[in-house]
mmCIF file of C-alpha atoms in Angstrom:
data_model
loop_
_atom_site.group_PDB
_atom_site.id
_atom_site.type_symbol
_atom_site.label_atom_id
_atom_site.label_comp_id
_atom_site.label_asym_id
_atom_site.label_seq_id
_atom_site.Cartn_x
_atom_site.Cartn_y
_atom_site.Cartn_z
ATOM 1 C CA MET A 1 -2.149 -52.865 -6.735
ATOM 2 C CA THR A 2 -2.543 -50.996 -3.441
ATOM 3 C CA ASP A 3 -3.542 -47.315 -3.521
ATOM 4 C CA THR A 4 -1.088 -45.519 -1.241
ATOM 5 C CA SER A 5 -2.464 -42.004 -1.741
ATOM 6 C CA ASP A 6 -4.430 -42.127 1.521
ATOM 7 C CA ALA A 7 -1.390 -43.342 3.388
ATOM 8 C CA ARG A 8 0.729 -40.571 1.973
ATOM 9 C CA SER A 9 -1.867 -37.913 2.752
ATOM 10 C CA SER A 10 -2.201 -39.201 6.312
ATOM 11 C CA ASP A 11 1.519 -38.535 6.833
ATOM 12 C CA VAL A 12 1.103 -34.881 5.876
ATOM 13 C CA PRO A 13 0.701 -32.721 8.995
ATOM 14 C CA LYS A 14 -2.481 -30.707 9.239
ATOM 15 C CA VAL A 15 -2.406 -26.947 9.494
ATOM 16 C CA ASP A 16 -5.545 -25.003 10.324
ATOM 17 C CA GLU A 17 -5.900 -21.970 8.067
ATOM 18 C CA GLN A 18 -8.304 -20.229 10.481
ATOM 19 C CA PRO A 19 -5.576 -18.406 12.479
ATOM 20 C CA PHE A 20 -4.378 -16.914 9.193
ATOM 21 C CA LEU A 21 -7.858 -15.854 8.086
ATOM 22 C CA GLU A 22 -8.846 -14.467 11.483
ATOM 23 C CA ALA A 23 -5.575 -12.550 11.915
ATOM 24 C CA ASN A 24 -5.881 -11.178 8.386
ATOM 25 C CA GLU A 25 -9.425 -9.905 8.955
ATOM 26 C CA THR A 26 -8.521 -8.459 12.366
ATOM 27 C CA ALA A 27 -5.509 -6.647 10.919
ATOM 28 C CA LYS A 28 -7.512 -5.176 8.039
ATOM 29 C CA SER A 29 -10.152 -3.986 10.492
ATOM 30 C CA ARG A 30 -7.515 -2.454 12.717
ATOM 31 C CA TYR A 31 -5.708 -0.617 9.920
ATOM 32 C CA GLY A 32 -8.935 0.551 8.277
ATOM 33 C CA ARG A 33 -9.368 2.306 4.966
ATOM 34 C CA PHE A 34 -7.552 5.341 3.622
ATOM 35 C CA ASN A 35 -9.783 7.792 1.755
ATOM 36 C CA LEU A 36 -8.361 10.129 -0.843
ATOM 37 C CA ALA A 37 -10.276 12.787 -2.749
ATOM 38 C CA VAL A 38 -9.074 13.393 -6.297
ATOM 39 C CA VAL A 39 -10.320 16.537 -7.999
ATOM 40 C CA GLY A 40 -9.853 17.324 -11.662
ATOM 41 C CA GLY A 41 -11.588 17.639 -14.969
ATOM 42 C CA THR A 42 -11.805 15.157 -17.809
ATOM 43 C CA GLY A 43 -8.445 14.255 -19.334
ATOM 44 C CA VAL A 44 -6.317 15.481 -16.466
ATOM 45 C CA GLY A 45 -5.014 11.972 -15.759
ATOM 46 C CA LYS A 46 -6.668 11.090 -12.443
ATOM 47 C CA SER A 47 -7.129 7.411 -13.252
ATOM 48 C CA SER A 48 -3.537 7.000 -14.432
ATOM 49 C CA LEU A 49 -2.264 8.678 -11.275
ATOM 50 C CA ILE A 50 -4.327 6.434 -8.999
ATOM 51 C CA ASN A 51 -3.252 3.339 -10.877
ATOM 52 C CA ALA A 52 0.417 4.340 -10.677
ATOM 53 C CA VAL A 53 0.350 4.993 -6.921
ATOM 54 C CA PHE A 54 -2.132 2.379 -5.717
ATOM 55 C CA GLY A 55 -1.907 -0.283 -8.418
ATOM 56 C CA ARG A 56 -5.633 -0.098 -9.031
ATOM 57 C CA ASP A 57 -7.699 0.879 -12.014
ATOM 58 C CA LEU A 58 -10.088 3.538 -10.712
ATOM 59 C CA ALA A 59 -13.009 1.850 -12.418
ATOM 60 C CA LYS A 60 -12.075 -1.468 -10.789
ATOM 61 C CA VAL A 61 -11.450 -0.322 -7.226
ATOM 62 C CA GLY A 62 -15.023 -1.406 -6.574
ATOM 63 C CA LYS A 63 -17.512 1.294 -7.392
ATOM 64 C CA GLY A 64 -19.575 2.257 -4.416
ATOM 65 C CA LEU A 65 -22.268 4.720 -5.284
ATOM 66 C CA PRO A 66 -22.631 7.840 -7.288
ATOM 67 C CA VAL A 67 -23.333 9.846 -4.141
ATOM 68 C CA THR A 68 -24.494 12.946 -5.946
ATOM 69 C CA ARG A 69 -23.783 14.738 -9.168
ATOM 70 C CA GLY A 70 -20.050 15.301 -9.485
ATOM 71 C CA ALA A 71 -19.027 12.901 -6.686
ATOM 72 C CA ASP A 72 -18.435 9.170 -7.077
ATOM 73 C CA TYR A 73 -17.014 6.914 -4.394
ATOM 74 C CA TYR A 74 -14.924 3.849 -5.241
ATOM 75 C CA HIS A 75 -13.521 1.586 -2.560
ATOM 76 C CA ASP A 76 -12.162 -1.748 -1.486
ATOM 77 C CA ASP A 77 -11.044 -2.811 1.998
ATOM 78 C CA SER A 78 -7.938 -0.628 2.206
ATOM 79 C CA LEU A 79 -8.571 2.267 -0.191
ATOM 80 C CA GLY A 80 -11.415 4.674 -0.846
ATOM 81 C CA ILE A 81 -11.349 7.193 -3.701
ATOM 82 C CA TRP A 82 -13.686 10.159 -3.874
ATOM 83 C CA ASP A 83 -13.685 11.195 -7.538
ATOM 84 C CA LEU A 84 -14.797 14.819 -7.547
ATOM 85 C CA GLU A 85 -15.338 16.567 -10.845
ATOM 86 C CA GLY A 86 -13.330 19.634 -11.654
ATOM 87 C CA PHE A 87 -14.421 22.776 -13.423
ATOM 88 C CA GLU A 88 -16.573 21.901 -16.423
ATOM 89 C CA ILE A 89 -18.067 24.479 -18.766
ATOM 90 C CA GLY A 90 -21.828 24.528 -19.087
ATOM 91 C CA SER A 91 -22.920 23.875 -15.525
ATOM 92 C CA THR A 92 -25.804 25.963 -14.209
ATOM 93 C CA SER A 93 -24.252 25.989 -10.719
ATOM 94 C CA SER A 94 -20.742 27.196 -10.012
ATOM 95 C CA PRO A 95 -18.105 24.521 -9.388
ATOM 96 C CA ALA A 96 -17.600 25.864 -5.863
ATOM 97 C CA GLU A 97 -21.315 25.518 -5.124
ATOM 98 C CA ILE A 98 -21.399 21.953 -6.434
ATOM 99 C CA LEU A 99 -18.300 21.053 -4.441
ATOM 100 C CA ARG A 100 -19.689 22.639 -1.270
ATOM 101 C CA THR A 101 -22.833 20.541 -1.624
ATOM 102 C CA ASN A 102 -20.787 17.411 -2.269
ATOM 103 C CA LEU A 103 -18.549 17.982 0.739
ATOM 104 C CA ALA A 104 -21.611 18.445 2.938
ATOM 105 C CA THR A 105 -22.997 15.146 1.616
ATOM 106 C CA ILE A 106 -19.697 13.364 2.232
ATOM 107 C CA ALA A 107 -19.533 14.738 5.787
ATOM 108 C CA LYS A 108 -22.756 12.851 6.546
ATOM 109 C CA ARG A 109 -21.342 9.558 5.313
ATOM 110 C CA PRO A 110 -19.909 6.941 7.733
ATOM 111 C CA ALA A 111 -16.522 7.582 9.339
ATOM 112 C CA VAL A 112 -14.905 4.905 7.170
ATOM 113 C CA GLU A 113 -15.639 7.043 4.083
ATOM 114 C CA GLN A 114 -14.330 10.404 5.308
ATOM 115 C CA ILE A 115 -11.648 12.170 3.256
ATOM 116 C CA SER A 116 -8.109 12.387 4.659
ATOM 117 C CA VAL A 117 -6.181 14.192 1.905
ATOM 118 C CA VAL A 118 -7.050 15.866 -1.414
ATOM 119 C CA TRP A 119 -5.131 15.731 -4.662
ATOM 120 C CA TYR A 120 -6.215 18.693 -6.786
ATOM 121 C CA CYS A 121 -5.053 17.712 -10.278
ATOM 122 C CA VAL A 122 -4.215 20.266 -12.947
ATOM 123 C CA LEU A 123 -2.598 19.697 -16.326
ATOM 124 C CA SER A 124 0.992 20.900 -16.252
ATOM 125 C CA LYS A 125 0.487 22.623 -19.615
ATOM 126 C CA ALA A 126 -1.892 25.116 -18.036
ATOM 127 C CA ASP A 127 -0.236 28.409 -17.151
ATOM 128 C CA ARG A 128 -2.618 29.638 -14.472
ATOM 129 C CA LEU A 129 -5.412 28.377 -12.280
ATOM 130 C CA THR A 130 -8.868 29.540 -13.268
ATOM 131 C CA PRO A 131 -11.017 31.492 -10.793
ATOM 132 C CA PRO A 132 -13.279 28.411 -10.412
ATOM 133 C CA ASP A 133 -10.199 26.316 -9.530
ATOM 134 C CA ILE A 134 -9.192 28.799 -6.846
ATOM 135 C CA ALA A 135 -12.739 28.926 -5.478
ATOM 136 C CA MET A 136 -12.880 25.131 -5.266
ATOM 137 C CA ILE A 137 -9.541 24.945 -3.453
ATOM 138 C CA HIS A 138 -10.928 27.442 -0.935
ATOM 139 C CA GLU A 139 -13.965 25.215 -0.399
ATOM 140 C CA LEU A 140 -11.724 22.224 0.285
ATOM 141 C CA ALA A 141 -9.559 24.169 2.712
ATOM 142 C CA ALA A 142 -12.645 25.564 4.452
ATOM 143 C CA ALA A 143 -13.744 21.979 5.041
ATOM 144 C CA GLY A 144 -10.465 21.369 6.875
ATOM 145 C CA LEU A 145 -8.973 19.185 4.142
ATOM 146 C CA PRO A 146 -5.247 19.365 3.278
ATOM 147 C CA VAL A 147 -4.828 20.004 -0.445
ATOM 148 C CA ILE A 148 -1.876 18.931 -2.569
ATOM 149 C CA LEU A 149 -1.870 20.592 -5.954
ATOM 150 C CA VAL A 150 -0.693 17.935 -8.414
ATOM 151 C CA LEU A 151 0.552 18.996 -11.822
ATOM 152 C CA THR A 152 0.018 16.042 -14.144
ATOM 153 C CA LYS A 153 1.516 14.802 -17.403
ATOM 154 C CA VAL A 154 4.806 16.655 -17.025
ATOM 155 C CA ASP A 155 7.152 16.107 -19.992
ATOM 156 C CA TRP A 156 10.424 15.791 -18.084
ATOM 157 C CA SER A 157 13.807 16.146 -19.739
ATOM 158 C CA LYS A 158 16.604 13.913 -18.450
ATOM 159 C CA ASN A 159 20.225 15.041 -18.358
ATOM 160 C CA PRO A 160 22.209 12.234 -20.021
ATOM 161 C CA VAL A 161 25.210 12.853 -17.735
ATOM 162 C CA THR A 162 23.717 13.515 -14.294
ATOM 163 C CA GLY A 163 20.420 11.702 -14.798
ATOM 164 C CA LYS A 164 18.627 14.680 -13.253
ATOM 165 C CA ARG A 165 15.131 15.362 -14.574
ATOM 166 C CA THR A 166 13.818 18.868 -15.196
ATOM 167 C CA PRO A 167 10.392 20.042 -16.312
ATOM 168 C CA PRO A 168 9.840 22.325 -19.301
ATOM 169 C CA ARG A 169 10.445 26.024 -18.676
ATOM 170 C CA ASP A 170 6.745 26.886 -18.897
ATOM 171 C CA VAL A 171 5.957 24.281 -16.235
ATOM 172 C CA GLU A 172 8.680 25.731 -13.997
ATOM 173 C CA GLU A 173 7.108 29.156 -14.438
ATOM 174 C CA PHE A 174 3.648 27.767 -13.629
ATOM 175 C CA THR A 175 5.056 26.101 -10.516
ATOM 176 C CA SER A 176 6.677 29.344 -9.391
ATOM 177 C CA TRP A 177 3.369 31.146 -9.864
ATOM 178 C CA LEU A 178 1.525 28.499 -7.851
ATOM 179 C CA GLU A 179 3.971 28.874 -4.984
ATOM 180 C CA GLU A 180 3.541 32.661 -4.983
ATOM 181 C CA PRO A 181 0.339 33.380 -6.960
ATOM 182 C CA VAL A 182 -0.513 36.922 -8.003
ATOM 183 C CA ASP A 183 -3.232 38.389 -10.169
ATOM 184 C CA ALA A 184 -2.780 40.465 -13.327
ATOM 185 C CA ASP A 185 -2.156 43.565 -11.207
ATOM 186 C CA GLY A 186 0.493 41.860 -9.090
ATOM 187 C CA ASN A 187 -1.737 41.457 -6.061
ATOM 188 C CA THR A 188 -1.175 38.313 -3.974
ATOM 189 C CA ILE A 189 -3.791 35.602 -4.379
ATOM 190 C CA ASP A 190 -4.686 33.517 -1.347
ATOM 191 C CA LEU A 191 -4.219 29.891 -2.439
ATOM 192 C CA PRO A 192 -4.575 27.490 0.529
ATOM 193 C CA ILE A 193 -2.565 24.516 -0.703
ATOM 194 C CA GLU A 194 0.032 22.514 1.200
ATOM 195 C CA ARG A 195 2.384 21.661 -1.651
ATOM 196 C CA VAL A 196 2.789 21.742 -5.409
ATOM 197 C CA ILE A 197 4.086 18.446 -6.802
ATOM 198 C CA LEU A 198 4.963 17.756 -10.417
ATOM 199 C CA THR A 199 4.176 14.269 -11.682
ATOM 200 C CA SER A 200 4.034 12.008 -14.673
ATOM 201 C CA THR A 201 2.957 8.400 -14.858
ATOM 202 C CA ARG A 202 4.906 7.767 -18.077
ATOM 203 C CA ASP A 203 7.760 9.495 -19.856
ATOM 204 C CA LYS A 204 7.182 11.711 -22.868
ATOM 205 C CA HIS A 205 7.289 8.624 -25.093
ATOM 206 C CA GLY A 206 4.565 6.855 -23.124
ATOM 207 C CA LYS A 207 6.984 4.446 -21.473
ATOM 208 C CA GLY A 208 8.606 3.962 -18.075
ATOM 209 C CA SER A 209 7.200 4.383 -14.599
ATOM 210 C CA GLY A 210 6.895 8.145 -14.469
ATOM 211 C CA HIS A 211 8.425 10.645 -12.094
ATOM 212 C CA GLY A 212 7.468 12.665 -9.020
ATOM 213 C CA LEU A 213 5.231 9.924 -7.632
ATOM 214 C CA GLY A 214 7.503 9.119 -4.706
ATOM 215 C CA GLU A 215 7.383 12.750 -3.616
ATOM 216 C CA LEU A 216 3.599 12.737 -3.944
ATOM 217 C CA VAL A 217 3.331 9.599 -1.815
ATOM 218 C CA ALA A 218 5.661 10.992 0.862
ATOM 219 C CA GLU A 219 3.727 14.275 1.083
ATOM 220 C CA THR A 220 0.393 12.457 1.240
ATOM 221 C CA LEU A 221 1.654 10.377 4.159
ATOM 222 C CA ALA A 222 2.957 13.493 5.931
ATOM 223 C CA LEU A 223 -0.444 15.204 5.634
ATOM 224 C CA SER A 224 -2.492 12.153 6.646
ATOM 225 C CA PRO A 225 -3.985 12.036 10.159
ATOM 226 C CA GLU A 226 -1.789 10.034 12.536
ATOM 227 C CA ASP A 227 -4.366 7.281 12.971
ATOM 228 C CA GLU A 228 -4.652 6.828 9.191
ATOM 229 C CA LYS A 229 -0.982 6.775 8.201
ATOM 230 C CA ASP A 230 -0.745 2.988 8.387
ATOM 231 C CA ALA A 231 -3.847 2.656 6.220
ATOM 232 C CA PHE A 232 -2.142 4.801 3.581
ATOM 233 C CA ARG A 233 1.114 2.833 3.841
ATOM 234 C CA ILE A 234 -0.896 -0.311 3.133
ATOM 235 C CA ALA A 235 -2.964 1.127 0.267
ATOM 236 C CA GLN A 236 -0.036 2.613 -1.674
ATOM 237 C CA ARG A 237 2.123 0.401 -3.893
ATOM 238 C CA LEU A 238 5.265 2.475 -4.409
ATOM 239 C CA ASN A 239 7.121 2.381 -1.099
ATOM 240 C CA LEU A 240 7.909 -1.186 -0.011
ATOM 241 C CA PRO A 241 10.215 -0.119 2.873
ATOM 242 C CA TRP A 242 7.187 1.352 4.659
ATOM 243 C CA LYS A 243 5.499 -2.027 4.537
ATOM 244 C CA ARG A 244 8.620 -3.796 5.799
ATOM 245 C CA GLU A 245 8.783 -1.373 8.728
ATOM 246 C CA MET A 246 5.210 -2.336 9.608
ATOM 247 C CA ALA A 247 5.796 -6.076 9.118
ATOM 248 C CA ARG A 248 8.953 -6.504 11.174
ATOM 249 C CA PRO A 249 7.338 -5.788 14.565
ATOM 250 C CA VAL A 250 4.750 -8.447 13.660
ATOM 251 C CA ILE A 251 7.582 -10.920 13.071
ATOM 252 C CA ALA A 252 9.282 -9.924 16.325
ATOM 253 C CA ALA A 253 6.059 -10.478 18.271
ATOM 254 C CA ALA A 254 5.485 -13.884 16.647
ATOM 255 C CA ALA A 255 9.073 -14.964 17.273
ATOM 256 C CA ALA A 256 8.771 -13.954 20.933
ATOM 257 C CA ALA A 257 5.478 -15.872 21.209
ATOM 258 C CA ALA A 258 7.094 -18.949 19.653
ATOM 259 C CA ALA A 259 9.991 -18.713 22.103
ATOM 260 C CA ALA A 260 7.569 -18.457 25.021
ATOM 261 C CA ALA A 261 5.645 -21.482 23.760
ATOM 262 C CA THR A 262 8.850 -23.538 23.797
ATOM 263 C CA ALA A 263 10.274 -22.327 27.094
ATOM 264 C CA VAL A 264 10.018 -26.013 27.903
ATOM 265 C CA PRO A 265 11.572 -27.628 24.795
ATOM 266 C CA ILE A 266 9.289 -29.733 22.612
ATOM 267 C CA PRO A 267 10.124 -32.623 20.267
ATOM 268 C CA VAL A 268 10.502 -31.823 16.587
ATOM 269 C CA ALA A 269 7.446 -33.993 15.932
ATOM 270 C CA ASP A 270 5.378 -31.555 17.993
ATOM 271 C CA ALA A 271 6.638 -28.460 16.176
ATOM 272 C CA MET A 272 3.295 -28.039 14.459
ATOM 273 C CA ALA A 273 2.123 -26.607 17.774
ATOM 274 C CA LEU A 274 3.855 -23.428 16.608
ATOM 275 C CA ALA A 275 1.789 -23.311 13.413
ATOM 276 C CA PRO A 276 -1.063 -21.145 14.846
ATOM 277 C CA ILE A 277 1.490 -18.525 15.918
ATOM 278 C CA GLN A 278 3.157 -18.606 12.532
ATOM 279 C CA MET A 279 -0.096 -18.604 10.548
ATOM 280 C CA THR A 280 -1.282 -15.612 12.600
ATOM 281 C CA MET A 281 1.946 -13.816 11.725
ATOM 282 C CA MET A 282 1.436 -14.615 8.040
ATOM 283 C CA GLY A 283 -2.150 -13.325 8.103
ATOM 284 C CA ARG A 284 -1.126 -10.010 9.638
ATOM 285 C CA ILE A 285 1.708 -9.496 7.178
ATOM 286 C CA ALA A 286 -0.544 -10.359 4.230
ATOM 287 C CA ALA A 287 -2.855 -7.534 5.369
ATOM 288 C CA ILE A 288 0.082 -5.105 5.394
ATOM 289 C CA TYR A 289 0.881 -6.049 1.801
ATOM 290 C CA ASP A 290 -2.798 -5.676 0.897
ATOM 291 C CA LEU A 291 -3.013 -9.249 -0.368
ATOM 292 C CA GLU A 292 -6.423 -10.873 -0.567
ATOM 293 C CA LEU A 293 -5.099 -14.407 -0.238
ATOM 294 C CA LYS A 294 -8.481 -15.518 1.064
ATOM 295 C CA THR A 295 -9.867 -14.925 -2.410
ATOM 296 C CA MET A 296 -6.643 -15.621 -4.302
ATOM 297 C CA MET A 297 -6.210 -19.106 -2.821
ATOM 298 C CA SER A 298 -8.520 -21.881 -1.674
ATOM 299 C CA ALA A 299 -8.594 -22.744 2.024
ATOM 300 C CA SER A 300 -6.896 -26.069 1.321
ATOM 301 C CA ALA A 301 -4.145 -24.384 -0.703
ATOM 302 C CA LEU A 302 -3.624 -21.877 2.085
ATOM 303 C CA ALA A 303 -3.400 -24.676 4.648
ATOM 304 C CA GLN A 304 -0.954 -26.579 2.459
ATOM 305 C CA LEU A 305 1.179 -23.464 2.166
ATOM 306 C CA GLY A 306 1.162 -23.330 5.947
ATOM 307 C CA VAL A 307 2.541 -26.870 6.029
ATOM 308 C CA GLN A 308 5.414 -25.844 3.762
ATOM 309 C CA ILE A 309 6.240 -22.762 5.778
ATOM 310 C CA SER A 310 5.673 -24.298 9.207
ATOM 311 C CA GLY A 311 8.378 -24.595 11.819
ATOM 312 C CA GLN A 312 8.206 -28.364 11.675
ATOM 313 C CA ALA A 313 9.392 -28.476 8.086
ATOM 314 C CA LEU A 314 12.214 -26.081 8.877
ATOM 315 C CA ALA A 315 13.123 -27.875 12.085
ATOM 316 C CA ARG A 316 13.413 -31.238 10.339
ATOM 317 C CA SER A 317 15.688 -29.660 7.751
ATOM 318 C CA PHE A 318 17.914 -27.667 10.077
ATOM 319 C CA LEU A 319 17.831 -29.101 13.588
ATOM 320 C CA MET A 320 20.569 -31.649 13.064
ATOM 321 C CA LEU A 321 22.802 -28.827 11.789
ATOM 322 C CA ILE A 322 22.194 -26.405 14.659
ATOM 323 C CA PRO A 323 24.919 -26.775 17.308
ATOM 324 C CA GLY A 324 23.536 -28.016 20.621
ATOM 325 C CA ALA A 325 19.936 -28.268 19.406
ATOM 326 C CA GLY A 326 19.644 -32.035 19.738
ATOM 327 C CA SER A 327 16.241 -33.487 18.851
ATOM 328 C CA VAL A 328 14.030 -30.859 20.468
ATOM 329 C CA ILE A 329 12.955 -27.311 19.702
ATOM 330 C CA GLY A 330 13.811 -24.893 22.460
ATOM 331 C CA ALA A 331 13.068 -21.205 22.812
ATOM 332 C CA SER A 332 16.084 -19.975 20.857
ATOM 333 C CA VAL A 333 15.429 -22.334 17.930
ATOM 334 C CA ALA A 334 11.686 -21.525 17.852
ATOM 335 C CA PHE A 335 12.504 -17.803 17.935
ATOM 336 C CA ALA A 336 14.980 -18.130 15.055
ATOM 337 C CA LEU A 337 12.802 -20.412 12.950
ATOM 338 C CA THR A 338 9.754 -18.148 13.274
ATOM 339 C CA GLY A 339 11.788 -15.019 12.599
ATOM 340 C CA ALA A 340 13.372 -16.550 9.498
ATOM 341 C CA MET A 341 9.940 -17.717 8.322
ATOM 342 C CA GLY A 342 8.582 -14.200 8.740
ATOM 343 C CA GLU A 343 11.369 -12.680 6.650
ATOM 344 C CA ALA A 344 10.782 -15.282 3.951
ATOM 345 C CA TRP A 345 7.060 -14.523 4.010
ATOM 346 C CA ILE A 346 7.786 -10.801 3.584
ATOM 347 C CA ARG A 347 9.859 -11.559 0.488
ATOM 348 C CA LEU A 348 7.121 -13.783 -0.913
ATOM 349 C CA CYS A 349 4.417 -11.185 -0.211
ATOM 350 C CA GLU A 350 6.497 -8.534 -1.945
ATOM 351 C CA GLY A 351 6.815 -10.805 -4.965
ATOM 352 C CA VAL A 352 3.021 -11.130 -5.178
ATOM 353 C CA HIS A 353 2.494 -7.462 -4.330
ATOM 354 C CA THR A 354 4.759 -6.308 -7.171
ATOM 355 C CA GLY A 355 3.333 -8.800 -9.657
ATOM 356 C CA LYS A 356 6.480 -10.929 -9.894
ATOM 357 C CA ILE A 357 4.599 -13.953 -8.550
ATOM 358 C CA ASP A 358 1.120 -15.076 -9.536
ATOM 359 C CA ALA A 359 -1.026 -15.519 -6.447
ATOM 360 C CA ASP A 360 -2.168 -18.936 -7.611
ATOM 361 C CA LYS A 361 1.463 -20.070 -7.777
ATOM 362 C CA ILE A 362 2.529 -19.028 -4.286
ATOM 363 C CA ALA A 363 2.950 -22.595 -3.076
ATOM 364 C CA GLU A 364 5.209 -23.467 -6.000
ATOM 365 C CA ALA A 365 7.180 -20.235 -5.617
ATOM 366 C CA TYR A 366 7.824 -20.611 -1.897
ATOM 367 C CA GLY A 367 10.877 -22.827 -2.389
ATOM 368 C CA ALA A 368 12.774 -19.905 -3.917
ATOM 369 C CA TYR A 369 11.998 -17.726 -0.886
ATOM 370 C CA ALA A 370 12.243 -20.281 1.943
ATOM 371 C CA PRO A 371 14.731 -19.419 4.691
ATOM 372 C CA THR A 372 18.095 -21.159 4.596
ATOM 373 C CA PHE A 373 20.127 -22.647 7.395
ATOM 374 C CA VAL A 374 22.253 -19.484 7.336
ATOM 375 C CA ASP A 375 19.104 -17.352 7.840
ATOM 376 C CA VAL A 376 18.169 -19.355 10.934
ATOM 377 C CA ILE A 377 21.686 -19.255 12.418
ATOM 378 C CA ARG A 378 21.802 -15.503 11.763
ATOM 379 C CA LYS A 379 18.534 -15.063 13.651
ATOM 380 C CA MET A 380 19.895 -17.114 16.572
ATOM 381 C CA ALA A 381 23.056 -15.041 16.642
ATOM 382 C CA GLY A 382 21.065 -11.815 16.553
ATOM 383 C CA GLN A 383 18.913 -13.059 19.401
ATOM 384 C CA ARG A 384 21.968 -13.726 21.561
ATOM 385 C CA LEU A 385 23.454 -10.344 20.744
ATOM 386 C CA THR A 386 20.295 -8.467 21.696
ATOM 387 C CA GLY A 387 19.597 -10.643 24.710
ATOM 388 C CA ALA A 388 16.124 -11.529 23.385
#
């Protein structure tokens, strides 16, 4: 009996995974890391908040170093968390003094570790900020850091008719005080915060996905430095439309490059020449969705995925159905195929990003996300309409 496995494998086109890996690393380097400082005492819910917004367990982000007492730094490629202790009874130094020392230490750290925004976390059941809290907020503001005061663990009530959620009356009163703080004598207190945002990561029964997190994410983006906004869009896990907005220009650029590469039409058999363009596109989009496919998948699995997604596979399936295409891939077909591939890759990345698809099953899952003939024709029609 003749072993035909070698013959079959020799018929499988080869795709080099290096363009994917190189584009992925370049994109991550370009976007950089977003650094958030989270301040709050024990039990305030910092870890739950970080996990809800960034999809990471604080203890598993990748602990860097305990920089100094009261300041720990956790990070991975796209996210850095400065965990700064809040007011704790029994310290020989005041919280403001400890924080001032910590901020001075952080300022000497590399640029990639510098704080962009601060979440100052306070339990919603508190009715006032303590003097140490106010002093610490002043230290943060003096360091030029925008501070969002986050009330945590809010027990929202939901109107069964309108669906509107409202916080308890005492939390509303606390919020009103925070927005216009006064002391016991009615004198105005200077409280340099940008916003007060009420949050919960679960409902009052410990279920659900919480509330107020979208507002927190939007305000954090608004306060982030312009050159770090994309890094935050990548690190956060709540707003997928932001990631799509970043990914679509990558697809447009790849589709244009594919069209340029086929200005002189090429045979379908040579369509794998487009694979480096398409793999580069995939690598950049994977970085936007914060997917570590390099560690999630073996190089061979990644290359095999490239074969499935490549323009050649699509061209063989669709070319005979595309009016006027013949047996070659021209600029308009290459543009449409690459654009449709990119949209399919976005959908697949979102499935992995949201946990609907196991990373080790991407290749098997791709069939459910692969572009259809209609997707390709739609891309061709859109190209003609825009004059691309």
